[in-house]
Coordinates of C-alpha atoms in Angstrom, one line a residue:
M189 CA 7.9 -14.5 13.3
V190 CA 5.0 -13.6 11.0
I191 CA 2.0 -11.7 12.4
S192 CA -1.2 -11.0 10.4
V193 CA -3.3 -8.1 11.5
T194 CA -7.0 -8.0 10.5
A195 CA -10.4 -6.7 11.6
P196 CA -14.0 -7.8 11.0
K197 CA -14.7 -4.6 8.9
K198 CA -13.1 -1.4 7.8
G199 CA -12.6 1.6 10.0
L200 CA -11.5 -0.1 13.2
G201 CA -7.9 1.2 13.3
Q202 CA -6.4 -2.0 11.9
T203 CA -3.5 -0.4 10.0
V204 CA -2.5 2.0 12.7
T205 CA -2.6 -0.8 15.2
A206 CA -0.5 -3.0 12.9
I207 CA 2.1 -0.3 12.4
N208 CA 2.4 0.7 16.1
L209 CA 2.5 -3.0 17.3
G210 CA 5.1 -3.9 14.7
A211 CA 7.2 -0.8 15.6
I212 CA 7.2 -1.5 19.3
I213 CA 8.2 -5.1 18.7
A214 CA 11.0 -4.0 16.4
K215 CA 12.2 -1.4 18.9
S216 CA 12.0 -3.7 21.9
V217 CA 14.0 -6.6 20.4
N218 CA 16.2 -4.3 18.2
K219 CA 15.7 -6.4 15.1
K220 CA 14.7 -5.8 11.6
L221 CA 11.0 -5.8 10.8
L222 CA 9.1 -5.9 7.5
F223 CA 5.6 -4.5 7.0
V224 CA 3.7 -6.1 4.1
D225 CA 0.5 -4.5 2.8
I226 CA -1.8 -6.8 0.9
N227 CA -4.8 -4.4 0.6
Q228 CA -4.8 -3.2 -3.0
Y229 CA -7.9 -1.1 -2.4
C230 CA -6.4 1.1 0.3
N231 CA -2.6 1.3 0.4
D232 CA -2.4 2.8 3.9
I233 CA 1.0 1.4 4.8
E234 CA 2.5 3.4 1.9
Q235 CA 0.5 6.5 2.9
Y236 CA 1.8 6.3 6.5
L237 CA 5.4 5.2 6.0
S238 CA 6.6 6.1 2.5
N239 CA 8.4 9.4 2.1
T240 CA 8.2 9.4 -1.7
H241 CA 5.9 8.2 -4.4
I242 CA 8.4 5.6 -5.5
T243 CA 7.3 2.4 -4.0
K244 CA 8.5 -1.2 -3.9
G245 CA 6.3 -4.2 -3.1
L246 CA 4.3 -7.2 -4.1
D247 CA 4.3 -6.4 -7.8
D248 CA 8.1 -6.6 -7.8
F249 CA 8.0 -9.8 -5.8
I250 CA 5.5 -11.5 -8.1
S251 CA 7.2 -10.4 -11.2
L252 CA 10.6 -11.8 -10.0
Y253 CA 8.9 -15.1 -8.9
R254 CA 7.1 -15.7 -12.1
S255 CA 10.2 -14.9 -14.2
G256 CA 12.3 -17.4 -12.2
M257 CA 14.6 -14.6 -11.0
L258 CA 13.6 -14.5 -7.3
S259 CA 16.4 -15.2 -4.8
E260 CA 17.3 -14.0 -1.3
E261 CA 19.4 -11.3 -2.9
S262 CA 16.7 -10.1 -5.4
F263 CA 14.1 -10.2 -2.6
K264 CA 15.8 -7.1 -1.2
L265 CA 14.7 -5.2 -4.4
C266 CA 11.1 -5.7 -3.4
V267 CA 11.3 -3.8 -0.1
K268 CA 11.8 -0.2 0.8
E269 CA 13.6 1.0 3.9
V270 CA 11.6 3.2 6.3
N271 CA 14.3 3.5 9.0
G272 CA 17.1 1.4 10.6
N273 CA 14.6 -1.1 12.1
I274 CA 11.8 -1.2 9.6
D275 CA 11.3 -2.0 5.9
M276 CA 8.1 -2.0 4.0
M277 CA 6.6 -3.9 1.0
G278 CA 3.8 -2.0 -0.7
T279 CA 0.6 -3.6 -2.0
Y280 CA 0.1 -4.9 -5.5
H281 CA -1.5 -3.0 -8.4
C282 CA -0.7 -5.1 -11.5
F283 CA -0.8 -8.7 -10.3
Q284 CA -3.1 -10.9 -8.2
I285 CA -1.0 -13.0 -5.8
K286 CA -1.6 -16.8 -5.9
N287 CA -1.5 -19.2 -3.0
S288 CA 1.8 -20.8 -4.1
E289 CA 3.3 -17.3 -4.2
I290 CA 2.1 -16.5 -0.7
E291 CA 3.9 -19.7 0.5
E292 CA 7.1 -18.4 -1.2
L293 CA 6.6 -14.9 0.2
A294 CA 6.2 -16.2 3.7
Q295 CA 9.4 -18.3 3.4
H296 CA 11.4 -15.2 2.2
M297 CA 10.0 -13.1 5.0
R298 CA 11.1 -15.6 7.5
N299 CA 14.6 -16.0 5.9
S300 CA 15.2 -12.2 5.6
Y301 CA 13.6 -10.8 8.7
D302 CA 13.2 -11.6 12.3
I303 CA 9.6 -10.2 12.3
A304 CA 7.1 -9.6 9.6
V305 CA 3.7 -7.9 10.1
V306 CA 1.1 -8.3 7.3
D307 CA -1.7 -5.8 7.1
T308 CA -4.5 -7.9 5.6
L309 CA -7.9 -7.0 4.1
G310 CA -10.6 -6.5 6.7
G311 CA -13.7 -8.7 6.7
C312 CA -14.1 -12.2 5.3
N313 CA -11.9 -13.1 2.3
M314 CA -9.8 -16.0 1.1
L315 CA -6.6 -13.9 0.5
S316 CA -6.4 -12.8 4.1
E317 CA -7.1 -16.4 5.3
D318 CA -4.2 -17.7 3.2
F319 CA -1.9 -15.3 5.1
F320 CA -3.5 -16.4 8.4
E321 CA -2.4 -19.9 7.6
K322 CA 1.2 -18.8 7.1
S323 CA 1.3 -16.7 10.2
D324 CA 2.4 -17.4 13.8
Y325 CA -0.2 -15.0 15.2
V326 CA -3.4 -13.4 13.9
V327 CA -4.2 -10.1 15.7
V328 CA -7.9 -9.2 15.3
V329 CA -8.7 -5.5 15.9
I330 CA -12.3 -4.9 17.2
N331 CA -14.2 -2.0 18.7
Q332 CA -16.4 -1.6 21.7
L333 CA -19.8 -1.9 19.9
K334 CA -22.0 -4.9 20.4
N335 CA -22.8 -5.2 16.7
I336 CA -19.2 -6.4 16.0
M337 CA -20.0 -9.8 17.6
P338 CA -22.9 -10.8 15.3
L339 CA -20.6 -9.8 12.4
I340 CA -17.9 -12.2 13.6
L341 CA -20.5 -14.9 14.1
K342 CA -22.3 -14.4 10.8
N343 CA -19.1 -14.6 8.7
Q344 CA -17.6 -17.4 10.8
L345 CA -14.5 -15.3 11.0
Y346 CA -11.3 -16.6 12.5
R347 CA -12.5 -20.1 13.0
G348 CA -9.9 -22.8 13.1
Y349 CA -6.9 -20.7 14.0
G350 CA -6.7 -21.8 17.6
E351 CA -3.9 -20.3 19.7
K352 CA -2.9 -18.0 16.8
I353 CA -5.7 -15.6 17.5
I354 CA -5.6 -12.7 19.9
F355 CA -8.2 -9.9 20.1
V356 CA -7.4 -6.2 20.6
V357 CA -10.2 -3.7 21.5
N358 CA -9.0 -0.5 19.9
K359 CA -9.8 3.0 21.4
Y360 CA -11.2 1.4 24.5
L361 CA -13.0 3.5 27.1
E362 CA -14.3 2.7 30.6
T363 CA -16.1 6.0 30.9
K364 CA -17.2 8.9 28.7
D365 CA -18.2 12.3 30.1
E366 CA -18.1 10.8 33.6
Q367 CA -20.6 8.1 32.6
R368 CA -19.6 4.4 32.7
I369 CA -19.6 2.6 29.3
N370 CA -22.0 -0.3 29.7
Y371 CA -20.3 -2.6 27.2
N372 CA -16.9 -3.0 28.8
L373 CA -14.0 -5.5 28.6
E374 CA -15.8 -8.0 30.8
H375 CA -18.8 -8.1 28.5
I376 CA -16.6 -8.3 25.4
K377 CA -14.7 -11.3 26.8
R378 CA -18.0 -12.9 27.8
D379 CA -19.4 -12.5 24.3
L380 CA -16.3 -13.8 22.6
T381 CA -16.3 -16.8 24.9
K382 CA -19.9 -17.5 23.8
L383 CA -18.7 -17.4 20.2
G384 CA -16.2 -20.1 21.0
F385 CA -13.1 -17.9 21.4
K386 CA -11.0 -18.4 24.6
Q387 CA -8.0 -16.5 23.4
P388 CA -6.6 -13.4 25.2
V389 CA -8.3 -10.1 24.8
F390 CA -6.2 -6.9 25.1
T391 CA -7.2 -3.2 25.1
L392 CA -5.6 -0.1 23.5
D393 CA -7.0 3.0 25.2
F394 CA -8.0 6.1 23.3
D395 CA -5.0 8.4 23.3
I396 CA -5.2 12.0 21.9
N397 CA -1.4 12.1 21.7
L398 CA -1.5 9.3 19.2
M399 CA -4.0 11.1 17.1
N400 CA -1.7 14.2 17.0
E401 CA 1.2 12.0 15.7
C402 CA -1.0 10.1 13.2
N403 CA -0.4 12.2 10.1
E404 CA 1.1 10.8 6.9
Q405 CA 4.8 9.8 7.4
T406 CA 4.8 10.8 11.1
L407 CA 2.9 7.9 12.7
L408 CA 6.1 6.2 13.9
N409 CA 7.1 9.3 15.9
Y410 CA 4.9 8.2 18.7
V411 CA 6.2 4.7 19.2
M412 CA 9.8 5.0 18.0
G413 CA 10.4 8.2 20.0
Y414 CA 10.5 8.8 23.7
H415 CA 6.8 9.2 24.5
S416 CA 5.2 7.5 27.5
G417 CA 1.6 6.7 28.4
I418 CA -0.9 3.9 28.9
Y419 CA -1.2 3.3 25.2
L420 CA 2.4 2.4 24.9
E421 CA 2.3 0.3 28.0
Q422 CA -0.6 -1.6 26.5
L423 CA 1.2 -2.1 23.2
S424 CA 4.2 -3.4 25.2
E425 CA 1.9 -5.9 26.9
I426 CA 0.6 -7.2 23.6
A427 CA 4.2 -7.4 22.2
T428 CA 5.4 -9.3 25.2
H429 CA 2.6 -11.8 24.7
L430 CA 3.5 -12.3 21.1
L431 CA 7.2 -12.6 21.8
K432 CA 6.6 -15.4 24.3
G433 CA 6.2 -17.9 21.5
S434 CA 9.3 -16.9 19.6
D435 CA 13.1 -17.1 20.2
L436 CA 13.3 -13.3 20.2
E437 CA 14.3 -11.5 23.5
I438 CA 13.7 -8.0 24.7
D439 CA 16.8 -5.9 24.2
S440 CA 18.4 -4.8 27.5
Q441 CA 19.0 -1.3 26.2
Y442 CA 15.3 -1.0 25.4
E443 CA 14.5 -1.9 29.0
V444 CA 17.0 0.6 30.3
K445 CA 15.5 3.4 28.2
Q446 CA 11.9 2.5 29.2
N447 CA 12.9 2.4 32.9
G448 CA 14.6 5.8 32.4
I449 CA 11.4 7.3 30.9
L450 CA 9.4 5.8 33.7
R451 CA 11.7 7.3 36.4
R452 CA 11.5 10.8 34.7
L453 CA 7.7 10.5 34.5
I454 CA 7.5 9.6 38.2
S455 CA 9.9 12.4 39.1
C456 CA 7.8 15.0 37.1
M457 CA 4.6 13.8 38.8
T458 CA 6.3 14.1 42.2
M459 CA 7.3 17.7 41.4
I460 CA 3.9 18.9 40.4
P461 CA 2.5 19.2 44.0
L462 CA 5.7 21.0 45.1
L463 CA 5.4 23.5 42.2
K464 CA 1.8 24.2 43.0
Q465 CA 2.8 24.7 46.7
F466 CA 5.6 27.0 45.6
K467 CA 3.3 29.1 43.4
S468 CA 0.8 29.5 46.2

């Protein structure tokens, strides 16, 4: 399964969402996942996931392809291991990837990995659209501001991708300082429907714990560890939706661990009133 992650513009949390969504899918199905970064102007995947300055990526892939030396075995030389579940392929700095090479890359990603997540360029560009064509799903990260809708309409973004598209409202808030946010999920769905999109819309709530884990090389701590919270539940909901169209199944051990975390969380919440009563 190949998933492209994009956004109508920069600064909406596209890369962090791509990493966390990919990580929870890899964790839940216990399969190998590949992150591919195609944004040569901002190599965030490397910044977040690489523990050294030595990188492997699209330059290696293109060089092997153009020299006629690319094979399933040599493709492994183009990726760098992040952990037992995740590999990464850094963006290109020397070459510009061509459409025929994107086709070849997509084929190798499918042959070598159960899941691949492509962090595309935000906005309107042909390179990202070439990857959309090769993907099973296109996850569009948006925010809660009304001005994002005219931007989608103006650039005719994401037209023609049908059931591939899902929207994710990042850092979603119902209230702020005890005041209700006027532009909520109901309005967002309404406006997307007016633009012709009938695809599912998901939310990812603002989570201060995620921000505390969102430093270089530590971002995966939040998803791959034993944290719990609404953000992870929402990620799991998106992952479940994406997995419906694949032959991948949720690993039973993952469900056991998640249920265990939930039971401990409920137990702690039950103990809080008792502790307060004891202190008084």
